[in-house]
Amino acid sequence: MKIKSHLFFTCCIVFSVLFTSCRKEEIEFKQAPQEETLQANSNIASLMQRTAMNDGSVDNIIDNSNCFTVQLPVTVVANGLEITINSLDDLDSIEGVFDEFDDDTDELEINFPITIIFNDFTSTIITDSNQLYSYSINCNGENEPDDDIECVDFDYPISASIFNANEELLYSITLTSDYQLYTFIDSIDVNDFVTVDFPITISLFDGTQLIISDLNELETTIENYVDACDEDDDNDYTDDDCDTCTPLEFTNILTQCTDWSVDKLKRNDTDYEDYYIGYTFNFMANGTLTAQYLGNTYPGTWTTEGTGNNITVTINIPSLPYCNSDYWILHEIETYSGETKIDLRDSNDRFRLESNCN
């Protein structure tokens, strides 16, 4: 009897300690600072979820739709050329085909079936172009306001602790992607107490990284930057080609690469690249340039200013007037496979140079 009584008394003590520990853990969690407690249906929860949404505009060159993306890999036929898209970087291959000629009609065919992924990461299978169009017309139009926040991105991993008051269950979770963060916030119950492990890091549209110390700061930061950038919710796949271009980058490429040749030259709807077969162009850092052909040298000057998609290039070669403009706009810098191309535009005019240079 003594042994049983002693065992019973010991069990009661152990249970009491465990119960007290659990209740203490619950009390301590409830008393976490308000700025670190993420609550269901709160403004900051909504902002975080909108930031983590699937951005449907990243592949508009394929689907012309801002509210969903096409699951990769997918095979398409661009102007008769079959291309397999394995990653978002491969979308440049489609653009390269479309950019090759200015006077053709660009056409894209998708090899069905495909899967499309909506802003909330749900998905459905599409079997033909008519079905795809039926979903596409329900998206917001080009550059219309939508829910997803694209000027801010979360840097992962992000960790959080969750306590459910009804189930008295405490656990931790580590989130490693937008999908996981979106679905996690979607699953938060009104009885859940969620604390985010700060500090966390976010990245802005211009590449700047900010270290955030609490939810109040995160809420303020997202609200400050929610409309700070062009979300590129349109079907013009070429208008963001130089988002991150700088005059210094352009100058370094233009002057360090040598023997540029004319790949495209169009003025007033007339093509002139055949006029410049055999010409080579070299640009110097002091703002001078030379064009050479069959032993003859044609001197000129060049300047640049601006940033991003508004870098202006002035070229003046008195002997080669078709190359000249006071307002060439740097449209794109392409570097791949040991070849570099610089694409300049002025309204409908175009001047593209290429060099066998990395």
Coordinates of N, CA, C and O in Angstrom, one line a residue, residues 37-108:
T37 N 2.9 39.7 -32.7 CA 1.8 38.8 -32.7 C 1.0 39.0 -34.0 O 0.4 40.0 -34.2
L38 N 1.0 38.0 -34.9 CA 0.2 38.0 -36.1 C -1.1 37.4 -35.9 O -1.3 36.2 -35.6
Q39 N -2.2 38.2 -36.1 CA -3.5 37.7 -35.9 C -4.3 37.5 -37.2 O -4.1 38.3 -38.2
A40 N -5.2 36.6 -37.2 CA -6.0 36.3 -38.4 C -6.8 37.5 -38.8 O -7.3 38.3 -37.9
N41 N -7.0 37.8 -40.1 CA -7.8 38.9 -40.6 C -7.3 40.3 -40.3 O -8.0 41.2 -40.4
S42 N -6.1 40.4 -39.8 CA -5.5 41.7 -39.4 C -5.0 42.3 -40.7 O -4.7 41.7 -41.7
N43 N -4.7 43.6 -40.7 CA -4.2 44.4 -41.8 C -2.8 43.8 -42.2 O -2.6 43.6 -43.4
I44 N -2.0 43.6 -41.2 CA -0.6 43.1 -41.6 C -0.7 41.7 -42.2 O 0.1 41.4 -43.1
A45 N -1.6 40.9 -41.7 CA -1.7 39.5 -42.3 C -2.1 39.6 -43.7 O -1.6 38.9 -44.6
S46 N -3.1 40.5 -44.0 CA -3.5 40.7 -45.4 C -2.3 41.3 -46.3 O -2.1 40.8 -47.4
L47 N -1.6 42.2 -45.8 CA -0.5 42.8 -46.5 C 0.6 41.7 -46.8 O 1.1 41.6 -47.9
M48 N 0.9 40.9 -45.8 CA 1.9 39.8 -46.0 C 1.4 38.8 -47.0 O 2.2 38.4 -47.9
Q49 N 0.1 38.5 -47.0 CA -0.4 37.5 -47.9 C -0.4 38.0 -49.3 O -0.1 37.4 -50.3
R50 N -0.8 39.3 -49.5 CA -0.8 40.0 -50.8 C 0.6 40.1 -51.4 O 0.8 39.9 -52.6
T51 N 1.6 40.2 -50.5 CA 3.0 40.3 -51.0 C 3.5 38.9 -51.4 O 4.3 38.8 -52.3
A52 N 2.9 37.9 -50.8 CA 3.3 36.5 -51.1 C 2.5 35.9 -52.2 O 2.8 34.8 -52.7
M53 N 1.5 36.6 -52.7 CA 0.7 36.1 -53.8 C 1.5 35.6 -55.0 O 2.5 36.2 -55.3
N54 N 1.0 34.7 -55.8 CA 1.6 34.3 -57.1 C 1.4 35.4 -58.1 O 0.2 35.8 -58.4
D55 N 2.5 36.0 -58.6 CA 2.4 37.1 -59.5 C 2.1 36.6 -60.9 O 2.9 36.1 -61.6
G56 N 0.8 36.8 -61.3 CA 0.4 36.3 -62.6 C 1.0 37.0 -63.8 O 0.9 36.6 -65.0
S57 N 1.6 38.2 -63.6 CA 2.1 39.0 -64.8 C 3.5 38.6 -65.3 O 3.9 39.1 -66.3
V58 N 4.2 37.7 -64.6 CA 5.6 37.4 -64.9 C 5.7 36.7 -66.2 O 6.7 36.7 -66.9
D59 N 4.6 36.0 -66.7 CA 4.7 35.2 -67.9 C 3.6 35.7 -68.9 O 3.1 34.9 -69.7
N60 N 3.3 37.0 -68.9 CA 2.3 37.5 -69.9 C 2.6 37.3 -71.3 O 1.7 37.3 -72.2
I61 N 3.9 37.1 -71.6 CA 4.3 36.8 -73.0 C 3.7 35.5 -73.5 O 3.5 35.3 -74.7
I62 N 3.3 34.6 -72.5 CA 2.7 33.3 -72.9 C 1.2 33.4 -72.8 O 0.5 33.0 -73.8
D63 N 0.6 33.9 -71.7 CA -0.8 33.8 -71.5 C -1.6 35.1 -71.5 O -2.8 35.1 -71.4
N64 N -0.9 36.3 -71.6 CA -1.6 37.6 -71.6 C -2.6 37.7 -70.4 O -3.6 38.3 -70.6
S65 N -2.2 37.2 -69.3 CA -3.1 37.2 -68.1 C -2.4 37.5 -66.8 O -1.4 36.9 -66.5
N66 N -2.9 38.5 -66.1 CA -2.3 38.9 -64.8 C -2.7 38.1 -63.6 O -2.0 38.3 -62.6
C67 N -3.7 37.3 -63.7 CA -4.2 36.6 -62.5 C -3.8 35.2 -62.4 O -4.2 34.5 -61.5
F68 N -3.0 34.7 -63.3 CA -2.5 33.3 -63.2 C -1.2 33.2 -64.0 O -0.9 34.0 -64.9
T69 N -0.4 32.1 -63.7 CA 0.8 31.8 -64.4 C 0.6 30.4 -65.0 O -0.2 29.6 -64.5
V70 N 1.4 30.1 -66.0 CA 1.4 28.7 -66.5 C 2.5 27.9 -65.8 O 3.7 28.4 -65.7
Q71 N 2.1 26.8 -65.3 CA 3.1 25.9 -64.6 C 4.1 25.4 -65.6 O 3.8 24.9 -66.7
L72 N 5.4 25.5 -65.2 CA 6.5 25.1 -66.0 C 6.9 23.7 -65.6 O 6.8 23.2 -64.5
P73 N 7.5 22.9 -66.6 CA 7.9 23.3 -67.9 C 6.6 23.3 -68.9 O 5.7 22.6 -68.6
V74 N 6.7 24.1 -69.9 CA 5.7 24.1 -70.9 C 6.4 24.3 -72.3 O 7.4 25.0 -72.4
T75 N 5.8 23.7 -73.3 CA 6.4 23.8 -74.7 C 5.5 24.7 -75.5 O 4.2 24.6 -75.5
V76 N 6.1 25.7 -76.2 CA 5.4 26.6 -77.0 C 6.0 26.6 -78.4 O 7.2 26.2 -78.6
V77 N 5.3 27.2 -79.4 CA 5.8 27.4 -80.7 C 5.7 28.9 -81.0 O 4.6 29.5 -81.1
A78 N 6.9 29.6 -81.1 CA 7.0 31.0 -81.3 C 7.4 31.3 -82.7 O 8.5 30.9 -83.1
N79 N 6.5 31.8 -83.5 CA 6.8 32.1 -84.9 C 7.3 30.9 -85.6 O 8.3 31.0 -86.4
G80 N 6.8 29.7 -85.3 CA 7.2 28.5 -86.0 C 8.3 27.7 -85.3 O 8.6 26.6 -85.7
L81 N 8.9 28.3 -84.3 CA 10.0 27.7 -83.6 C 9.6 27.1 -82.3 O 9.1 27.8 -81.4
E82 N 9.8 25.8 -82.1 CA 9.4 25.1 -80.9 C 10.4 25.4 -79.8 O 11.6 25.3 -79.9
I83 N 9.9 25.9 -78.6 CA 10.7 26.2 -77.5 C 10.1 25.6 -76.2 O 8.9 25.7 -76.0
T84 N 11.0 25.0 -75.4 CA 10.6 24.4 -74.1 C 11.0 25.4 -73.0 O 12.2 25.7 -72.9
I85 N 10.0 25.9 -72.3 CA 10.3 26.9 -71.2 C 10.4 26.1 -69.9 O 9.4 25.6 -69.4
N86 N 11.6 26.0 -69.3 CA 11.8 25.3 -68.1 C 11.8 26.2 -66.9 O 11.6 25.8 -65.7
S87 N 12.1 27.5 -67.1 CA 12.2 28.5 -66.0 C 11.8 29.8 -66.6 O 11.7 30.0 -67.8
L88 N 11.6 30.8 -65.7 CA 11.2 32.1 -66.1 C 12.3 32.8 -67.0 O 12.0 33.6 -67.9
D89 N 13.5 32.4 -66.7 CA 14.6 33.0 -67.5 C 14.5 32.6 -69.0 O 14.9 33.3 -69.9
D90 N 13.9 31.4 -69.2 CA 13.7 30.9 -70.6 C 12.7 31.7 -71.4 O 12.6 31.6 -72.6
L91 N 11.9 32.6 -70.7 CA 11.0 33.4 -71.4 C 11.7 34.4 -72.4 O 11.1 34.8 -73.4
D92 N 13.0 34.7 -72.1 CA 13.8 35.5 -73.0 C 13.9 34.9 -74.3 O 14.1 35.6 -75.3
S93 N 13.8 33.6 -74.4 CA 14.0 32.9 -75.7 C 12.8 33.2 -76.6 O 13.0 33.4 -77.8
I94 N 11.6 33.3 -76.0 CA 10.4 33.7 -76.8 C 10.6 35.2 -77.3 O 10.4 35.5 -78.4
E95 N 11.0 36.0 -76.3 CA 11.2 37.4 -76.7 C 12.2 37.6 -77.8 O 12.1 38.4 -78.7
G96 N 13.3 36.8 -77.7 CA 14.3 36.9 -78.7 C 13.8 36.6 -80.1 O 14.2 37.2 -81.1
V97 N 12.9 35.6 -80.2 CA 12.3 35.2 -81.5 C 11.4 36.4 -82.0 O 11.5 36.8 -83.1
F98 N 10.6 36.9 -81.1 CA 9.7 38.0 -81.4 C 10.5 39.3 -81.8 O 10.0 40.0 -82.7
D99 N 11.6 39.5 -81.2 CA 12.4 40.7 -81.5 C 13.2 40.6 -82.8 O 13.7 41.6 -83.2
E100 N 13.3 39.4 -83.3 CA 14.2 39.2 -84.4 C 13.9 40.1 -85.6 O 14.7 40.7 -86.3
F101 N 12.6 40.2 -85.9 CA 12.1 41.0 -87.0 C 11.0 42.0 -86.6 O 10.2 41.7 -85.7
D102 N 11.0 43.2 -87.2 CA 10.1 44.2 -86.8 C 8.8 44.2 -87.7 O 7.8 44.7 -87.3
D103 N 8.9 43.6 -88.9 CA 7.9 43.7 -89.8 C 7.1 42.4 -90.0 O 6.4 42.2 -91.0
D104 N 7.2 41.5 -89.0 CA 6.4 40.3 -89.0 C 5.3 40.3 -88.0 O 5.3 41.2 -87.1
T105 N 4.4 39.3 -88.0 CA 3.4 39.2 -87.0 C 3.8 38.1 -86.1 O 4.0 36.9 -86.5
D106 N 3.9 38.4 -84.8 CA 4.4 37.5 -83.8 C 3.2 36.6 -83.4 O 2.2 37.1 -83.0
E107 N 3.5 35.3 -83.4 CA 2.4 34.3 -83.1 C 3.0 33.3 -82.1 O 4.2 32.8 -82.2
L108 N 2.2 32.9 -81.1 CA 2.6 31.9 -80.1 C 1.5 30.9 -79.9 O 0.4 31.2 -79.7

